[in-house]
Amino acid sequence: YKEGSSLNRVYDLTWFQRQKDHLGMERCLVTYVPLTLLSALPIVPLASLSPLEAKRCWLVINVGLLVLGILLLTQITHLGWRRILIVVFLAVDPLSTNFLFGQEHLLVFVLFALAVWLLQRGRPAASGISIALAASLKLFPVISIVFFLRKKQWRALAGATVGLLALASLSASLFGWQIHRTLLSEILPVIGRGENIDPYASGWN
C-alpha cells in the first residue's frame, strides 16, 4: 500500500505468499484472511523498516497498549491493581499469541475498554465511535451494536453507525471498490460459515 501497489489480490493466498517471500520472511504460511483492509493502516508507518525491525517496534507498541489496557480496566472495574494483573496473566495464552504473531488484538481490546470507559462517563457517541474503530480492525466488535440496541443507547448506536459508515467510505476511497467486492462476496461468507478455520485443529475449536 505504501509503495502504491494494487491490493486487489490481498486475499489471494498465493499472491500474498509471494509478497512474503519477496520480503525475505521465513515463516512458512501467512494469510490476510480474515482481516479488514483498514487493519493494515496502523502498521503502515512501520512499512519502511525491515520485517524484524518492524516487529520489534510493534512489540514495543503492544507493551504500551497492554499497560494502557490495564489502566483502563482499573478505571472501569475498580478491582485494584492486584486483581487486574491476575486477570491479565490468566490471559497469558492469547497474549503470547498476540505478541508472537504481531496481531492487533490488544489494540482492539484497548478500543473496547475505551468504549466502556467513555460510556461510563456519559459520552455515548464517542463510545460508539470507539467501537466503530475497533470494528474497522476486526469484524467481531460489530456485535456491540446489539448491546447498544438492547440497552437503548441511541447516541452510542448513532456514533457507531456514523463511525462505521465513515470508515467504510475511507476504506473504499483508499483501496478501491473491487477488493471490497471480493471481501463482501467471497471472504465474509466463508468466515460466516466458519470455513476459514481448520476444523481439525483443537486449539481453534
mmCIF file of C-alpha atoms in Angstrom:
data_model
loop_
_atom_site.group_PDB
_atom_site.id
_atom_site.type_symbol
_atom_site.label_atom_id
_atom_site.label_comp_id
_atom_site.label_asym_id
_atom_site.label_seq_id
_atom_site.Cartn_x
_atom_site.Cartn_y
_atom_site.Cartn_z
ATOM 1 C CA TYR A 1 0.000 0.000 0.000
ATOM 2 C CA LYS A 2 2.790 2.428 0.908
ATOM 3 C CA GLU A 3 4.519 1.728 -2.419
ATOM 4 C CA GLY A 4 1.298 2.437 -4.302
ATOM 5 C CA SER A 5 0.872 -1.172 -5.415
ATOM 6 C CA SER A 6 -2.614 -2.545 -6.057
ATOM 7 C CA LEU A 7 -4.027 -4.592 -3.203
ATOM 8 C CA ASN A 8 -6.787 -6.172 -5.255
ATOM 9 C CA ARG A 9 -5.244 -9.604 -4.681
ATOM 10 C CA VAL A 10 -4.515 -9.218 -0.964
ATOM 11 C CA TYR A 11 -6.977 -12.036 -0.142
ATOM 12 C CA ASP A 12 -5.353 -14.327 -2.728
ATOM 13 C CA LEU A 13 -3.263 -16.756 -0.663
ATOM 14 C CA THR A 14 -0.713 -17.457 -3.425
ATOM 15 C CA TRP A 15 -0.152 -13.768 -4.189
ATOM 16 C CA PHE A 16 0.179 -12.921 -0.503
ATOM 17 C CA GLN A 17 2.704 -15.722 -0.017
ATOM 18 C CA ARG A 18 4.818 -14.325 -2.867
ATOM 19 C CA GLN A 19 4.880 -10.878 -1.255
ATOM 20 C CA LYS A 20 6.080 -12.503 1.957
ATOM 21 C CA ASP A 21 8.812 -14.349 0.026
ATOM 22 C CA HIS A 22 9.958 -11.112 -1.664
ATOM 23 C CA LEU A 23 10.403 -9.568 1.788
ATOM 24 C CA GLY A 24 12.539 -12.493 2.912
ATOM 25 C CA MET A 25 10.261 -13.590 5.746
ATOM 26 C CA GLU A 26 10.969 -17.103 6.969
ATOM 27 C CA ARG A 27 7.530 -18.054 8.301
ATOM 28 C CA CYS A 28 6.108 -20.824 6.148
ATOM 29 C CA LEU A 29 2.479 -19.753 5.746
ATOM 30 C CA VAL A 30 0.908 -16.317 6.026
ATOM 31 C CA THR A 31 -2.521 -15.052 5.052
ATOM 32 C CA TYR A 32 -4.528 -11.822 5.189
ATOM 33 C CA VAL A 33 -7.872 -13.552 5.741
ATOM 34 C CA PRO A 34 -9.983 -12.605 7.704
ATOM 35 C CA LEU A 35 -8.503 -9.143 8.291
ATOM 36 C CA THR A 36 -10.196 -5.983 7.082
ATOM 37 C CA LEU A 37 -8.354 -3.672 4.715
ATOM 38 C CA LEU A 38 -8.189 -0.887 7.310
ATOM 39 C CA SER A 39 -6.381 -3.225 9.717
ATOM 40 C CA ALA A 40 -3.256 -2.605 7.615
ATOM 41 C CA LEU A 41 -3.232 1.125 8.369
ATOM 42 C CA PRO A 42 -1.850 1.020 11.956
ATOM 43 C CA ILE A 43 1.328 -0.640 10.674
ATOM 44 C CA VAL A 44 1.806 1.462 7.537
ATOM 45 C CA PRO A 45 4.245 3.761 9.412
ATOM 46 C CA LEU A 46 6.417 0.686 10.041
ATOM 47 C CA ALA A 47 6.405 -0.455 6.404
ATOM 48 C CA SER A 48 9.678 1.290 5.563
ATOM 49 C CA LEU A 49 11.503 -0.829 8.165
ATOM 50 C CA SER A 50 12.805 -4.351 7.670
ATOM 51 C CA PRO A 51 10.386 -7.070 8.856
ATOM 52 C CA LEU A 52 12.431 -7.732 12.003
ATOM 53 C CA GLU A 53 12.746 -4.036 12.895
ATOM 54 C CA ALA A 54 9.028 -3.530 12.288
ATOM 55 C CA LYS A 55 8.254 -6.497 14.535
ATOM 56 C CA ARG A 56 10.393 -5.011 17.316
ATOM 57 C CA CYS A 57 8.627 -1.645 17.044
ATOM 58 C CA TRP A 58 5.230 -3.352 17.042
ATOM 59 C CA LEU A 59 6.235 -5.308 20.168
ATOM 60 C CA VAL A 60 7.051 -2.057 21.983
ATOM 61 C CA ILE A 61 3.735 -0.545 20.837
ATOM 62 C CA ASN A 62 1.894 -3.656 22.085
ATOM 63 C CA VAL A 63 3.558 -3.386 25.507
ATOM 64 C CA GLY A 64 2.300 0.204 25.676
ATOM 65 C CA LEU A 65 -1.194 -0.949 24.632
ATOM 66 C CA LEU A 66 -1.150 -3.618 27.331
ATOM 67 C CA VAL A 67 -0.261 -1.046 30.005
ATOM 68 C CA LEU A 68 -2.964 1.307 28.692
ATOM 69 C CA GLY A 69 -5.483 -1.553 28.722
ATOM 70 C CA ILE A 70 -4.606 -2.349 32.342
ATOM 71 C CA LEU A 71 -5.039 1.319 33.305
ATOM 72 C CA LEU A 72 -8.452 1.422 31.626
ATOM 73 C CA LEU A 73 -9.504 -1.798 33.373
ATOM 74 C CA THR A 74 -8.604 -0.340 36.773
ATOM 75 C CA GLN A 75 -10.751 2.720 35.970
ATOM 76 C CA ILE A 76 -13.687 0.672 34.672
ATOM 77 C CA THR A 77 -13.827 -2.099 37.278
ATOM 78 C CA HIS A 78 -12.301 -0.574 40.463
ATOM 79 C CA LEU A 79 -10.844 -4.026 41.227
ATOM 80 C CA GLY A 80 -7.385 -2.761 42.094
ATOM 81 C CA TRP A 81 -4.015 -3.493 40.556
ATOM 82 C CA ARG A 82 -3.537 -6.978 42.022
ATOM 83 C CA ARG A 83 -6.819 -8.415 40.739
ATOM 84 C CA ILE A 84 -6.441 -6.755 37.340
ATOM 85 C CA LEU A 85 -2.952 -8.250 36.953
ATOM 86 C CA ILE A 86 -4.324 -11.681 37.883
ATOM 87 C CA VAL A 87 -6.958 -11.342 35.152
ATOM 88 C CA VAL A 88 -4.312 -10.209 32.665
ATOM 89 C CA PHE A 89 -1.973 -13.095 33.435
ATOM 90 C CA LEU A 90 -4.844 -15.582 33.174
ATOM 91 C CA ALA A 91 -4.953 -14.472 29.533
ATOM 92 C CA VAL A 92 -1.318 -15.499 29.012
ATOM 93 C CA ASP A 93 -2.111 -17.768 26.039
ATOM 94 C CA PRO A 94 -3.906 -15.182 23.864
ATOM 95 C CA LEU A 95 -1.417 -12.525 24.951
ATOM 96 C CA SER A 96 1.548 -14.685 23.950
ATOM 97 C CA THR A 97 -0.075 -15.367 20.558
ATOM 98 C CA ASN A 98 -0.688 -11.644 20.089
ATOM 99 C CA PHE A 99 2.957 -10.791 20.821
ATOM 100 C CA LEU A 100 4.385 -13.742 18.895
ATOM 101 C CA PHE A 101 2.479 -13.147 15.660
ATOM 102 C CA GLY A 102 2.203 -9.354 15.838
ATOM 103 C CA GLN A 103 -1.588 -9.342 15.971
ATOM 104 C CA GLU A 104 -3.831 -6.346 16.660
ATOM 105 C CA HIS A 105 -5.969 -7.889 19.393
ATOM 106 C CA LEU A 106 -4.514 -5.641 22.101
ATOM 107 C CA LEU A 107 -5.325 -2.562 20.034
ATOM 108 C CA VAL A 108 -8.906 -3.803 19.590
ATOM 109 C CA PHE A 109 -9.114 -4.570 23.323
ATOM 110 C CA VAL A 110 -7.970 -1.039 24.232
ATOM 111 C CA LEU A 111 -10.613 0.419 21.893
ATOM 112 C CA PHE A 112 -13.249 -1.824 23.538
ATOM 113 C CA ALA A 113 -12.139 -0.777 27.029
ATOM 114 C CA LEU A 114 -12.081 2.869 25.940
ATOM 115 C CA ALA A 115 -15.657 2.486 24.673
ATOM 116 C CA VAL A 116 -16.797 1.196 28.074
ATOM 117 C CA TRP A 117 -14.853 3.943 29.878
ATOM 118 C CA LEU A 118 -16.462 6.621 27.698
ATOM 119 C CA LEU A 119 -19.917 5.108 28.159
ATOM 120 C CA GLN A 120 -19.495 5.180 31.952
ATOM 121 C CA ARG A 121 -18.528 8.842 31.776
ATOM 122 C CA GLY A 122 -21.611 9.887 29.826
ATOM 123 C CA ARG A 123 -20.046 10.134 26.376
ATOM 124 C CA PRO A 124 -22.055 7.539 24.431
ATOM 125 C CA ALA A 125 -21.415 8.971 20.960
ATOM 126 C CA ALA A 126 -17.646 8.810 21.497
ATOM 127 C CA SER A 127 -18.095 5.277 22.850
ATOM 128 C CA GLY A 128 -19.850 4.271 19.626
ATOM 129 C CA ILE A 129 -17.062 5.780 17.549
ATOM 130 C CA SER A 130 -14.507 3.785 19.547
ATOM 131 C CA ILE A 131 -16.452 0.597 18.774
ATOM 132 C CA ALA A 132 -16.503 1.571 15.085
ATOM 133 C CA LEU A 133 -12.715 1.989 15.134
ATOM 134 C CA ALA A 134 -12.360 -1.461 16.728
ATOM 135 C CA ALA A 135 -14.674 -2.966 14.088
ATOM 136 C CA SER A 136 -12.570 -1.455 11.321
ATOM 137 C CA LEU A 137 -9.639 -3.591 12.548
ATOM 138 C CA LYS A 138 -11.516 -6.781 13.449
ATOM 139 C CA LEU A 139 -15.049 -7.688 12.446
ATOM 140 C CA PHE A 140 -16.402 -9.043 15.753
ATOM 141 C CA PRO A 141 -16.820 -5.679 17.589
ATOM 142 C CA VAL A 142 -19.847 -5.016 15.337
ATOM 143 C CA ILE A 143 -21.788 -7.270 17.741
ATOM 144 C CA SER A 144 -21.702 -4.326 20.184
ATOM 145 C CA ILE A 145 -24.479 -2.758 18.129
ATOM 146 C CA VAL A 146 -26.797 -5.416 19.569
ATOM 147 C CA PHE A 147 -25.740 -4.303 23.070
ATOM 148 C CA PHE A 148 -26.473 -0.661 22.252
ATOM 149 C CA LEU A 149 -29.903 -1.641 20.905
ATOM 150 C CA ARG A 150 -30.667 -3.814 23.940
ATOM 151 C CA LYS A 151 -29.668 -1.065 26.376
ATOM 152 C CA LYS A 152 -31.364 1.629 24.275
ATOM 153 C CA GLN A 153 -28.130 3.576 23.999
ATOM 154 C CA TRP A 154 -29.290 5.507 20.943
ATOM 155 C CA ARG A 155 -26.459 8.051 20.915
ATOM 156 C CA ALA A 156 -23.880 5.291 21.174
ATOM 157 C CA LEU A 157 -25.648 3.443 18.376
ATOM 158 C CA ALA A 158 -25.640 6.607 16.266
ATOM 159 C CA GLY A 159 -21.927 7.144 16.963
ATOM 160 C CA ALA A 160 -21.131 3.552 15.970
ATOM 161 C CA THR A 161 -23.252 3.770 12.816
ATOM 162 C CA VAL A 162 -21.787 7.094 11.678
ATOM 163 C CA GLY A 163 -18.286 5.863 12.522
ATOM 164 C CA LEU A 164 -18.754 2.617 10.571
ATOM 165 C CA LEU A 165 -20.129 4.461 7.527
ATOM 166 C CA ALA A 166 -17.271 6.995 7.623
ATOM 167 C CA LEU A 167 -14.641 4.254 7.963
ATOM 168 C CA ALA A 168 -16.244 2.189 5.191
ATOM 169 C CA SER A 169 -16.113 5.249 2.938
ATOM 170 C CA LEU A 170 -12.475 5.825 3.895
ATOM 171 C CA SER A 171 -11.615 2.210 3.131
ATOM 172 C CA ALA A 172 -13.349 2.350 -0.247
ATOM 173 C CA SER A 173 -11.561 5.582 -1.174
ATOM 174 C CA LEU A 174 -8.149 4.248 -0.108
ATOM 175 C CA PHE A 175 -8.336 0.741 -1.539
ATOM 176 C CA GLY A 176 -10.993 0.900 -4.260
ATOM 177 C CA TRP A 177 -14.278 -0.939 -4.648
ATOM 178 C CA GLN A 178 -13.030 -4.091 -6.377
ATOM 179 C CA ILE A 179 -11.257 -5.552 -3.335
ATOM 180 C CA HIS A 180 -14.243 -4.686 -1.136
ATOM 181 C CA ARG A 181 -16.500 -6.592 -3.520
ATOM 182 C CA THR A 182 -14.195 -9.597 -3.072
ATOM 183 C CA LEU A 183 -14.375 -9.166 0.716
ATOM 184 C CA LEU A 184 -18.177 -8.980 0.721
ATOM 185 C CA SER A 185 -18.922 -11.689 -1.839
ATOM 186 C CA GLU A 186 -16.153 -14.223 -1.207
ATOM 187 C CA ILE A 187 -14.406 -13.714 2.153
ATOM 188 C CA LEU A 188 -17.231 -12.813 4.559
ATOM 189 C CA PRO A 189 -19.497 -15.727 3.504
ATOM 190 C CA VAL A 190 -16.614 -18.157 4.104
ATOM 191 C CA ILE A 191 -15.945 -16.622 7.529
ATOM 192 C CA GLY A 192 -19.661 -16.754 8.338
ATOM 193 C CA ARG A 193 -19.674 -20.499 7.681
ATOM 194 C CA GLY A 194 -16.510 -20.972 9.770
ATOM 195 C CA GLU A 195 -14.603 -22.365 6.796
ATOM 196 C CA ASN A 196 -11.572 -20.131 7.375
ATOM 197 C CA ILE A 197 -10.671 -22.154 10.479
ATOM 198 C CA ASP A 198 -9.216 -25.665 10.360
ATOM 199 C CA PRO A 199 -11.955 -27.923 11.836
ATOM 200 C CA TYR A 200 -9.353 -30.480 12.896
ATOM 201 C CA ALA A 201 -7.252 -28.018 14.936
ATOM 202 C CA SER A 202 -8.491 -28.439 18.522
ATOM 203 C CA GLY A 203 -6.811 -25.186 19.574
ATOM 204 C CA TRP A 204 -9.048 -23.160 17.266
ATOM 205 C CA ASN A 205 -12.172 -25.056 18.254
#
